[in-house]
Coordinates of C-alpha atoms in Angstrom, one line a residue:
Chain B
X1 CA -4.9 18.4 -2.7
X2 CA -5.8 14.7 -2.6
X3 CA -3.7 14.0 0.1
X4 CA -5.5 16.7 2.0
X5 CA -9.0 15.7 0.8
X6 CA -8.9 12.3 1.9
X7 CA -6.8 12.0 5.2
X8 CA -8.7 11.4 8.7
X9 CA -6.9 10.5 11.6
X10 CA -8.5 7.8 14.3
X11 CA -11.7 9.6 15.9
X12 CA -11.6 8.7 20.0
X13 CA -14.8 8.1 21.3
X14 CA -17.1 10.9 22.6
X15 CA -20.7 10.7 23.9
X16 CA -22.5 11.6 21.2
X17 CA -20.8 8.4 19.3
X18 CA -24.0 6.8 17.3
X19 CA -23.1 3.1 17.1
X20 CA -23.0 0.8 13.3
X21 CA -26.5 1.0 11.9
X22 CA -27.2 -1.0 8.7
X23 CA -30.6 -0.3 6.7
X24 CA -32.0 -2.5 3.9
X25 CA -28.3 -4.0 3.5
X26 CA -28.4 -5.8 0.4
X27 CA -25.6 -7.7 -1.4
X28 CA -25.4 -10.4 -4.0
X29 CA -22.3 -12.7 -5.8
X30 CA -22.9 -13.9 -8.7
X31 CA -27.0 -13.8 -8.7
X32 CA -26.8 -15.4 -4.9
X33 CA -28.2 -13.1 -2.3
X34 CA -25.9 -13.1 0.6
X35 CA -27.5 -10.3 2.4
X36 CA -31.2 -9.3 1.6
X37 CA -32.7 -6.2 3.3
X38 CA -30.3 -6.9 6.7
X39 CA -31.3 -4.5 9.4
X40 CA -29.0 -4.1 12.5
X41 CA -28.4 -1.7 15.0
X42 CA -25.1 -2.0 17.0
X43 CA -25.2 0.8 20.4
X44 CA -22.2 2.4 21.0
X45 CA -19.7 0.9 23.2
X46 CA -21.5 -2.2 23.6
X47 CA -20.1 -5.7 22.0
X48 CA -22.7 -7.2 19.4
X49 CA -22.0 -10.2 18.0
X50 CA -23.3 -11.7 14.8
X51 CA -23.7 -15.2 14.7
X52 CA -24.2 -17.5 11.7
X53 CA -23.6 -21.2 9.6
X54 CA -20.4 -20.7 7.1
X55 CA -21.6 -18.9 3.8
X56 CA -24.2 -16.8 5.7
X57 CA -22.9 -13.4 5.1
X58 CA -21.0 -12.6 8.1
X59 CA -18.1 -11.4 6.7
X60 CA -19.9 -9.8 3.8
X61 CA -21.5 -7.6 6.3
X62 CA -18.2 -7.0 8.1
X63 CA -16.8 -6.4 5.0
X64 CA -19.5 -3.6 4.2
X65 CA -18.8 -1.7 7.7
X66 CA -14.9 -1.8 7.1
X67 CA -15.5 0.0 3.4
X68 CA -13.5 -2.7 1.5
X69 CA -17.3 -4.1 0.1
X70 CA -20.1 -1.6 -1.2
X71 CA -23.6 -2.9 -0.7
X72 CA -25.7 -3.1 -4.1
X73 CA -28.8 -1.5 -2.5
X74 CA -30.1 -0.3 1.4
X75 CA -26.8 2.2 3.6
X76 CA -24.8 1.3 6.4
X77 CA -23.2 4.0 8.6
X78 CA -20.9 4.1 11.0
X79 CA -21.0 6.7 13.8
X80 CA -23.8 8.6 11.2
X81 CA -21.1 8.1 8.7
X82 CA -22.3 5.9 5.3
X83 CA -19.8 3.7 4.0
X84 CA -19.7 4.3 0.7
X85 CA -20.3 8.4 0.7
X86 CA -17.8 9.3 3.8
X87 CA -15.4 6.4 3.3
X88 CA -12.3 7.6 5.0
X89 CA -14.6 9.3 7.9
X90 CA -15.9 5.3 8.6
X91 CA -12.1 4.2 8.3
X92 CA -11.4 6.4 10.7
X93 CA -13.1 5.2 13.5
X94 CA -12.7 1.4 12.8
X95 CA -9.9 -0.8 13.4
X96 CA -10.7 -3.8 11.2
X97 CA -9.4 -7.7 11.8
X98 CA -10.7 -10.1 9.0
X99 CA -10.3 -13.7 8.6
X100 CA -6.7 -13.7 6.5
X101 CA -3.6 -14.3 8.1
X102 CA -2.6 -13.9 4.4
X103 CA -3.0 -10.2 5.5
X104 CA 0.1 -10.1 7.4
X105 CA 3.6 -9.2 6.0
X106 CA 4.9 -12.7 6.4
X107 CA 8.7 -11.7 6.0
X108 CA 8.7 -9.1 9.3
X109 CA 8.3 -9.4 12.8
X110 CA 4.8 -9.1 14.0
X111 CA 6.2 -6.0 16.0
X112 CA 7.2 -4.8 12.4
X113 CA 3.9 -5.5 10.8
X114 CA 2.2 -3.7 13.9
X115 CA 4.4 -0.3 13.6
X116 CA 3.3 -0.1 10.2
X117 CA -0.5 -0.1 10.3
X118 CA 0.2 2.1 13.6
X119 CA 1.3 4.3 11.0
X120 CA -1.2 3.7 8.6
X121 CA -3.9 4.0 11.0
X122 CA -2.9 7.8 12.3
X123 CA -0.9 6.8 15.4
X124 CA 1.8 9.7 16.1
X125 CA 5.1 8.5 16.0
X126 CA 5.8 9.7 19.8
X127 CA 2.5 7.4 20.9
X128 CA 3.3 4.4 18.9
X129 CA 5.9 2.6 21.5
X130 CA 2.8 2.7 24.1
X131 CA 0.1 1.6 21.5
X132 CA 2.3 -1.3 20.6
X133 CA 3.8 -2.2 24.0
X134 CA -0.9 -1.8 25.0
X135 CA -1.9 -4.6 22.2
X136 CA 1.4 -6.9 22.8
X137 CA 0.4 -7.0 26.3
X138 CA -3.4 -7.4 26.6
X139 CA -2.6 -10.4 23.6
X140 CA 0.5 -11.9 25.1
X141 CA 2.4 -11.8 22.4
X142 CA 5.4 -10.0 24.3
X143 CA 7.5 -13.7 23.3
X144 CA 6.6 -13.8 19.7
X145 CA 6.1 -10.2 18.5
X146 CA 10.0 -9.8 17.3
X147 CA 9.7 -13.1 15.2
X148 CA 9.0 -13.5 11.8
X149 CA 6.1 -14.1 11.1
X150 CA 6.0 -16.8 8.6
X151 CA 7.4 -18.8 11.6
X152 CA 4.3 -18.4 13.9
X153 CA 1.5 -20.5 14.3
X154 CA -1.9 -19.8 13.1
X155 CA -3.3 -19.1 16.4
X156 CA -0.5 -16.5 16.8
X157 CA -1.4 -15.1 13.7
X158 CA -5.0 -14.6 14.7
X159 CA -4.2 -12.8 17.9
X160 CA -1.5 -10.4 15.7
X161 CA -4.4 -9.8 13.7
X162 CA -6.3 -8.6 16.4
X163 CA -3.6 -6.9 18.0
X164 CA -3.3 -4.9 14.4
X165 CA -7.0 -4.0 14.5
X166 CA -6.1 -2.7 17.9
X167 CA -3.0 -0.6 17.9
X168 CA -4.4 2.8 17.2
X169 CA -7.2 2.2 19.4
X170 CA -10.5 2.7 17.4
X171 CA -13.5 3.8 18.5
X172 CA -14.9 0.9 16.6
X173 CA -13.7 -2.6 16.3
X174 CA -15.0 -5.3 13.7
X175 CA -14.1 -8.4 14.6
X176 CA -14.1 -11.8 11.6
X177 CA -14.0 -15.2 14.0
X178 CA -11.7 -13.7 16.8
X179 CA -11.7 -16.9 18.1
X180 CA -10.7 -19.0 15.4
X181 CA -7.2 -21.5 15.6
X182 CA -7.2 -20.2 19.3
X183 CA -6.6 -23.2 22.1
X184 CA -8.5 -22.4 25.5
X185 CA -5.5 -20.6 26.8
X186 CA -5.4 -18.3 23.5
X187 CA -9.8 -18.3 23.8
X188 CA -9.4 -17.2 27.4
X189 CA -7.4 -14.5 26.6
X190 CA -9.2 -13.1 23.8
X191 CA -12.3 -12.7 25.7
X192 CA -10.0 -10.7 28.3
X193 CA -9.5 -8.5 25.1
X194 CA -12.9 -7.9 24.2
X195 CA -14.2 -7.4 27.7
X196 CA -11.2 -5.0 28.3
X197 CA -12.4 -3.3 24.8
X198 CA -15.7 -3.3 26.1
X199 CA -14.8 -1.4 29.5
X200 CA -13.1 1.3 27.6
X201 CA -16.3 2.4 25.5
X202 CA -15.3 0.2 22.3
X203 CA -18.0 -0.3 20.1
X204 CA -17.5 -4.0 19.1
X205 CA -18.9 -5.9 16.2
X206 CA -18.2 -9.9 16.3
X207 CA -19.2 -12.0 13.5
X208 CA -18.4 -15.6 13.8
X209 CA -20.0 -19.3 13.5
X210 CA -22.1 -20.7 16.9
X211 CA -19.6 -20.0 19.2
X212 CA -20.8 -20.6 23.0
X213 CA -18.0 -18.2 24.2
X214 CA -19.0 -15.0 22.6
X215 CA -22.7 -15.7 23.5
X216 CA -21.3 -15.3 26.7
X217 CA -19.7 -12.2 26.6
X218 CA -22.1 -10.4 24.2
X219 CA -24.5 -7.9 25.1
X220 CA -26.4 -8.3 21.8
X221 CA -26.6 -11.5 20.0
X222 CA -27.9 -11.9 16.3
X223 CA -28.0 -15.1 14.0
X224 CA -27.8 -14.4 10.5
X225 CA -29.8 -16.6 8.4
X226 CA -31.0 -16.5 4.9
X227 CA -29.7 -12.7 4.2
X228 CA -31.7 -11.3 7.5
X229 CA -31.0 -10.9 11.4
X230 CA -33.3 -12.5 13.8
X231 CA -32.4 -11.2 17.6
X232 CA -31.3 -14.2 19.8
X233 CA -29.8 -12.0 22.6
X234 CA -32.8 -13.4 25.0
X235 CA -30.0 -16.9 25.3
X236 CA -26.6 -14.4 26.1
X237 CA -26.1 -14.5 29.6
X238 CA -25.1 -10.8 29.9
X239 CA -27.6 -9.7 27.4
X240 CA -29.9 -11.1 29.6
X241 CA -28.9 -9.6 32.8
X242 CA -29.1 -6.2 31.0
Chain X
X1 CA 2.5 16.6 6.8
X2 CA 4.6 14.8 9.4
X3 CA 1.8 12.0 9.7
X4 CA 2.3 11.5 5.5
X5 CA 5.7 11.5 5.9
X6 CA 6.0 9.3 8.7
X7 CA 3.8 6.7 6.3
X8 CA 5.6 7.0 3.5
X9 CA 8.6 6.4 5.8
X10 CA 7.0 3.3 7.3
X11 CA 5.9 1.7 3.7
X12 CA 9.6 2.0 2.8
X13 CA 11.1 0.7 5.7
X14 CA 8.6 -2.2 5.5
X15 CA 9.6 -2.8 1.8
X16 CA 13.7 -2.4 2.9
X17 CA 12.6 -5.0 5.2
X18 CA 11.4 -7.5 2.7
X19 CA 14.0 -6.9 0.8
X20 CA 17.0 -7.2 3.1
X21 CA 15.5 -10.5 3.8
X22 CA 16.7 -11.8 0.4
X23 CA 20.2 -9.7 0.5
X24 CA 21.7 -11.6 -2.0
X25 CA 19.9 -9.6 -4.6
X26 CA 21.5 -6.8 -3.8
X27 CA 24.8 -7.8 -4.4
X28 CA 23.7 -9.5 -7.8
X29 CA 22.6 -5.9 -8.8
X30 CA 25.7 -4.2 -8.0
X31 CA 27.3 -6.7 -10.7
X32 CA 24.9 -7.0 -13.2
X33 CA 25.6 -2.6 -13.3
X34 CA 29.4 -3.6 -13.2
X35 CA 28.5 -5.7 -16.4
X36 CA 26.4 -3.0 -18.1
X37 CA 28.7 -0.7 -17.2
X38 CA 32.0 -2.4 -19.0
X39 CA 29.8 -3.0 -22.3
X40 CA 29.4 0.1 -23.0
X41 CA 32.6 0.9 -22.3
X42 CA 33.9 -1.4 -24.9
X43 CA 31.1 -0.2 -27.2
X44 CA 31.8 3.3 -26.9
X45 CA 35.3 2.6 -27.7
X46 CA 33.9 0.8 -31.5
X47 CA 31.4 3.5 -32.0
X48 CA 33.2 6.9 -30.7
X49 CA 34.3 9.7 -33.1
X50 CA 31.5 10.1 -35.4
X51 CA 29.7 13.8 -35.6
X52 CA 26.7 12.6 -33.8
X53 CA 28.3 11.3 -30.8
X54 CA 31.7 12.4 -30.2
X55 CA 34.6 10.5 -28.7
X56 CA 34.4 7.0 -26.8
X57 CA 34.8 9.0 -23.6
X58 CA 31.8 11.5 -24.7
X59 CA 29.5 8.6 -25.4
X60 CA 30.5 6.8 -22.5
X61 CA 29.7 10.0 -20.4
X62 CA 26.4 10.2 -22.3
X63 CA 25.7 6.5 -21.9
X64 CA 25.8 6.8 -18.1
X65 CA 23.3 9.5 -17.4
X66 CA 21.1 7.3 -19.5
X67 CA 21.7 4.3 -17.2
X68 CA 20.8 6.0 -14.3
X69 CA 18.0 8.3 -15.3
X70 CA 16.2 4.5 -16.9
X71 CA 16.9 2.9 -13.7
X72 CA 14.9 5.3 -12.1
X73 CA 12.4 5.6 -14.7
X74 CA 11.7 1.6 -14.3
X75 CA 11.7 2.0 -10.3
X76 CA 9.3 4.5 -9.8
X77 CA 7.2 3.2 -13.1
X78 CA 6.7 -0.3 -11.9
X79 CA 7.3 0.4 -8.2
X80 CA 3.2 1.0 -7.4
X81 CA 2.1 -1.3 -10.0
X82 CA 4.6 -4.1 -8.6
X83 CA 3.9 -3.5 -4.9
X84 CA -0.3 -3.3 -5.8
X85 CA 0.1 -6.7 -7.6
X86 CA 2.1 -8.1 -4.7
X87 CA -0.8 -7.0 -1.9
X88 CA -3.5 -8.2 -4.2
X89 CA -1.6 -11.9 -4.5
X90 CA -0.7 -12.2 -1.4
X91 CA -3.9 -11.2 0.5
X92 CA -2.4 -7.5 2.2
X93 CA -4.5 -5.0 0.3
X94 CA -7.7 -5.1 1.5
X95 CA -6.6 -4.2 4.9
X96 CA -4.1 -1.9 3.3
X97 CA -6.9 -0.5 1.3
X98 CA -9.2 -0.5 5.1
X99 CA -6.7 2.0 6.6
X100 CA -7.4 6.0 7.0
X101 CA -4.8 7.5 4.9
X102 CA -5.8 9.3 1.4
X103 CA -5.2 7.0 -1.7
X104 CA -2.0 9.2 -3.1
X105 CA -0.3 8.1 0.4
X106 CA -0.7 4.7 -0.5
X107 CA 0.5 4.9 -3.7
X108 CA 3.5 6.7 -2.3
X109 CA 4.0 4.1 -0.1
X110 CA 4.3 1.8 -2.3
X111 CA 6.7 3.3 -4.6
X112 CA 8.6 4.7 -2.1
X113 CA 11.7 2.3 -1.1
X114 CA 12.3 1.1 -4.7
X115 CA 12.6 4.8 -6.0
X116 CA 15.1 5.2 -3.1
X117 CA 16.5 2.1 -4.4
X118 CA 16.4 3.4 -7.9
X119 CA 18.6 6.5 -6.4
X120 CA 21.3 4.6 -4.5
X121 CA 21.4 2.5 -7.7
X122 CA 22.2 5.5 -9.3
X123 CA 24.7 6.7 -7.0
X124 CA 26.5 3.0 -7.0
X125 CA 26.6 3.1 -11.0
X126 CA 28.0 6.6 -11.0
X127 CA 30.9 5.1 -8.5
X128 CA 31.2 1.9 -10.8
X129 CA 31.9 4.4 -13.6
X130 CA 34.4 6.6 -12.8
X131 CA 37.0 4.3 -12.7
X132 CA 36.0 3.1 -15.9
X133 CA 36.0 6.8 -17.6
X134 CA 33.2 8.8 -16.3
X135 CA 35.2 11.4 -15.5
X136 CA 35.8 15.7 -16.7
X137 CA 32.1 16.1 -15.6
X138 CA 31.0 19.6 -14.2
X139 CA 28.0 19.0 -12.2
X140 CA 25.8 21.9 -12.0
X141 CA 23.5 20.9 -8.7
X142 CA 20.4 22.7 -8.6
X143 CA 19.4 22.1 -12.3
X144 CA 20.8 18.4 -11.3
X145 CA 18.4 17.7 -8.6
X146 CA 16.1 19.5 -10.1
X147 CA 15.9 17.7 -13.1
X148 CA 16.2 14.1 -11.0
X149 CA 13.1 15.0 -8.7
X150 CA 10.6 16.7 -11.4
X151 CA 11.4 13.3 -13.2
X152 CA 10.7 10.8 -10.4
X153 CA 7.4 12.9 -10.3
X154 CA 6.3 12.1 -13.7
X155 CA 7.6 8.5 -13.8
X156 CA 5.3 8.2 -10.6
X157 CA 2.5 9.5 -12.0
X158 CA 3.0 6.9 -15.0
X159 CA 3.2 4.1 -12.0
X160 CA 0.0 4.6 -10.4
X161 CA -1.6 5.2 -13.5
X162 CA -0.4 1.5 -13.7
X163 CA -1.3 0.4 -10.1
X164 CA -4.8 1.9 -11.4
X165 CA -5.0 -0.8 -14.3
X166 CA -3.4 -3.5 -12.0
X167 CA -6.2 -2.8 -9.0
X168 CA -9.3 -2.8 -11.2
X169 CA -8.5 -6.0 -13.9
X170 CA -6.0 -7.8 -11.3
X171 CA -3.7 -7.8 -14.1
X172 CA -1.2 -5.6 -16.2
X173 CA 1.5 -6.6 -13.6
X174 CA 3.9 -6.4 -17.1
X175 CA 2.5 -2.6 -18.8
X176 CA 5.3 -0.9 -16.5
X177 CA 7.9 -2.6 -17.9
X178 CA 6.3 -2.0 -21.9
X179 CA 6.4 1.5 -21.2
X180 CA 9.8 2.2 -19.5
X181 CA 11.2 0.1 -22.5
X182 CA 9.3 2.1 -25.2
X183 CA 10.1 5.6 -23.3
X184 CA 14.0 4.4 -23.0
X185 CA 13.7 3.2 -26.6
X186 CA 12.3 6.7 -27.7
X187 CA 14.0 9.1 -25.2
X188 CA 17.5 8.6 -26.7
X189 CA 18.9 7.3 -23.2
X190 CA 21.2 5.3 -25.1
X191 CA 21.9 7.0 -28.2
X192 CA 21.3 10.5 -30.0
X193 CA 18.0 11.2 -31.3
X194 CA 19.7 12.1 -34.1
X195 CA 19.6 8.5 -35.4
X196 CA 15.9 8.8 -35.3
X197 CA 13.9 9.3 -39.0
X198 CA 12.1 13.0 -38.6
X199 CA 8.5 11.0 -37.7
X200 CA 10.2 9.6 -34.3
X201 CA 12.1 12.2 -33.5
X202 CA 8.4 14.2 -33.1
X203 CA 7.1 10.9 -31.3
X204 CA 10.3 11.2 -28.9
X205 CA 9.2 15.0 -28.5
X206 CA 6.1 13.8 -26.5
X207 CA 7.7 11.4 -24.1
X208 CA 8.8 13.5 -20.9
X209 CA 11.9 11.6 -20.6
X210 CA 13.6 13.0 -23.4
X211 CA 13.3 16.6 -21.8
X212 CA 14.2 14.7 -18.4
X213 CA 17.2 13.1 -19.9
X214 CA 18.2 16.3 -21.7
X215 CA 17.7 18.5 -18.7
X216 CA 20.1 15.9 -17.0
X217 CA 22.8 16.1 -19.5
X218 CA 22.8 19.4 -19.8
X219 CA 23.4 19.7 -15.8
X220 CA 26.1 17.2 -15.4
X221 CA 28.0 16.8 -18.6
X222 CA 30.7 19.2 -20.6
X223 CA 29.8 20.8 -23.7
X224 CA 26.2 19.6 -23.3
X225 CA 24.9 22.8 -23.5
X226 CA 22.7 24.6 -20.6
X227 CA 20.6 27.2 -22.8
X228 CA 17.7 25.0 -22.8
X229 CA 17.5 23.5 -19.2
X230 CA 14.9 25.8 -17.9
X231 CA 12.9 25.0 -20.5
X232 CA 13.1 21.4 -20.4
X233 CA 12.5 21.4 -16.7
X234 CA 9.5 23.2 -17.3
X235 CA 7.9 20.4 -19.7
X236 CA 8.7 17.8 -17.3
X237 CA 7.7 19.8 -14.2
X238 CA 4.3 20.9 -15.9
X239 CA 3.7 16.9 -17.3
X240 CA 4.2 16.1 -13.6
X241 CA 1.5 18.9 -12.5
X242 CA -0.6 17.5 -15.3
X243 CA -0.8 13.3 -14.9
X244 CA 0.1 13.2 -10.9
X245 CA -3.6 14.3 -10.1
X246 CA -5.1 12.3 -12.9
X247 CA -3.6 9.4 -11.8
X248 CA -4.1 9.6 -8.5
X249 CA -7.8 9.7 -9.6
X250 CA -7.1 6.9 -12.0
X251 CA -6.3 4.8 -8.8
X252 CA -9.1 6.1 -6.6
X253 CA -11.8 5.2 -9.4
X254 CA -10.1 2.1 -9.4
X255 CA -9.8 1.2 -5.8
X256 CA -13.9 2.5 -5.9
X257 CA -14.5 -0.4 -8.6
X258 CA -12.2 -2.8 -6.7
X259 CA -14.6 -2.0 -4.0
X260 CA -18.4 -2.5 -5.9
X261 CA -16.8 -5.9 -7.7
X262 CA -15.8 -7.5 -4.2
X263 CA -12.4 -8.1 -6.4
X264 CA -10.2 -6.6 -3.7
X265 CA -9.2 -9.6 -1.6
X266 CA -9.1 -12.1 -4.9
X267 CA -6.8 -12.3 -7.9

């Protein structure tokens, strides 16, 4: 019965997919407001990136759209889908990479650690070889994926962490500093990712600290400041050209 | 049902994994059973012959489906508990807890590899023993797995009652191991229930091992009598029926609080 009840597998994207959509998002620790009354509208299939000073609330808000955090007052939905009412509908459309390499199986092979959540996340077991050999590709991490890893470094980590986010191919993808521990060659390559996510229809939230990168490659740009949103996409180059 | 199984397949082979990678514990296991073993072997020989227990080799017999049926009662009673603990410390269950499978699969996945362990433990003490004097049993298989399964069903339900308490205060990591030891003290795994005073023996009456253990005895062992198997499989089938769902719920309200407190990626 419960099994039943509360199993989704991974949604593919359709047409009619409605985007993230937070209303009134509020959130406090400890009597500190970290979000107060966020609005924010991400489209669908479009990369939005959150921008913001350590300690703003990024990955609060991330943190809300993954379903691991529910928001004291105001919803946030993904796909029409509220977080804390449809839970395993929202984890089924999102593939989630947050700032913890802690959150890797350190004792297995990245390989390992990605069948796993491959299997967590709905992949069939016929598909999985292909999902797998798809992430380790588009991140490089053909060398390193069959070592342990407690023995790679930390911007190995991150890109494993993305790669995990990645494997069963979300419709949705919410993104916690993608860049951070990367070197230019590791930076370069991400961005690949993300436009590569970007061409296929992937609805893409970024949150990270003033990166010039992701301004970049955004087509929606927000700074979050002081619990609230204010739209900065007029300085993104391809928000600007849109 | 594939997709659940292929999971709880993957959760276990990620746990063989980790615990391959520190093999020595393995074979540190297989002796300390060797050693538990060849105690009560000598005991039984000191204590054998009285009216409530029969000869050494009867208590010996008796001793050894107690062995086994504990060392799958602590498995599957610590396993989720254990395993929860471990993700919360070392920063894996909030992503574990951000994936789309229903909240019984993850508690099945995390008890899944050391209740398999629990069995091949099982198997390895039984192998141990023969040569020491488990022999002239007449296994009767279907009550025998029956009575093994039903019971790994209401240990679990007892171990993610625990994962429940673990997830929502971040600790109790220890009430697994408090309860297998006051089930196994009160279940007669190691002696008769006989010895107990009248007002135990009714507080043994409510713990599902003792039917579990019973059940098992009376499948496997000579002169144990079979009359009351189906019965005894029906108290620990029916227990199972009755706590798996509520403590499937006891982990989802937790995992729910876990969620409103912010408490699932700290410890």
């Amino acid at each position: 019965m419960f099994l039943r009840a509360r199993s989704a597998p991974r949604t593919a994207r359709s047409a009619s997919f409605q985007g993230l959509r937070a209303t009134s998002l509020t959130r406090s620790f400890g009597g500190r407001t970290v979000l107060d009354g966020l609005e924010l509208a991400c489209p669908a299939g479009q990369l939005s990136v959150v921008l913001g000073e350590n300690g703003a609330g990024k990955t609060t808000l991330l943190r809300i759209f993954a379903t691991v955090l529910y928001p004291d007052r105001g919803t946030a939905t993904v796909d029409g889908f509220d977080v804390v009412r449809d839970g395993a509908q929202v984890r089924a459309r999102v593939g989630v990479a947050l700032v913890n390499e802690r959150s890797l199986f350190w004792r297995l092979s990245g390989r390992d650690n990605l069948r796993l959540f491959a299997a967590t996340s709905g992949v069939p077991g016929r598909l999985r070889d292909s999902h797998l050999a798809e992430v380790i590709g588009e991140l490089d991490l053909g060398d390193i994926a069959d070592q342990r890893v407690a023995n790679l470094s930390a911007g190995q980590r991150q890109r494993l962490i993305l790669a995990r986010a990645a494997v069963a191919r979300p419709p949705v993808l919410l993104l916690d500093e993608p860049l951070r521990g990367l070197d230019q060659k590791g930076i370069d390559r991400v961005l690949e990712f993300l436009a590569a996510q970007s061409q296929r229809g992937t609805t893409v939230l970024v949150v990270a600290p003033l990166v010039q990168e992701l301004s970049e490659v955004a087509d929606h740009l927000w700074e979050l400041h002081e619990g609230r949103l204010r739209d900065i996409s007029a300085t993104a180059p391809r928000a600007l050209a849109r | 049902m594939t997709r659940y199984l292929e999971v709880v397949r993957s959760f276990a082979r990620k746990d063989f994994l980790i615990a391959w990678s520190y093999r020595g514990t393995f074979i540190v296991g297989a002796i300390g059973t060797f050693y538990q073993l060849l105690i009560f072997r000598f005991v039984s020989k000191l204590i054998g012959g009285g009216k409530l227990i029969g000869t050494p080799d009867e208590y010996f017999r008796f001793v050894v489906v107690g062995i086994i049926l504990t060392g799958v009662l602590r498995a599957a009673t610590s396993a989720a508990a254990a395993n929860a603990r471990r993700d919360q410390v070392e920063g894996t269950l909030e992503v574990l807890a951000a994936q789309p499978m229903p909240v019984a699969l993850l508690a099945l996945g995390w008890s899944a590899w050391p209740v398999c362990e629990a069995l091949v433990d099982g198997l390895l003490t039984l192998v141990i023993a023969i040569p020491l004097g488990f022999t002239q049993v007449s296994p009767n298989w279907v009550p025998l797995v029956a009575s093994l399964l039903l019971s790994v069903l209401v240990f679990l339900a007892i171990g993610f009652a625990a994962a429940a308490v673990v997830v929502a205060s971040q600790q109790g990591g220890q009430l697994p191991a408090l309860i297998a030891a006051g089930l196994t003290l009160l279940s007669g795994a190691f002696f008769p229930l006989a010895v107990f005073p009248a007002w135990l023996r009714t507080i043994a009456d409510l713990s599902p091992l003792t039917y579990a253990l019973r059940a098992l005895r009376a499948s496997t062992l000579p002169g144990s009598g079979s009359a009351g198997v189906v019965h005894d499989l029906a108290i620990v089938g029916g227990s199972a029926v009755l706590l798996l769902p509520l403590s499937v719920l006891c982990l989802t309200l937790a995992l729910q609080r876990a969620r409103t407190t912010g408490r699932l990626a700290s410890f």
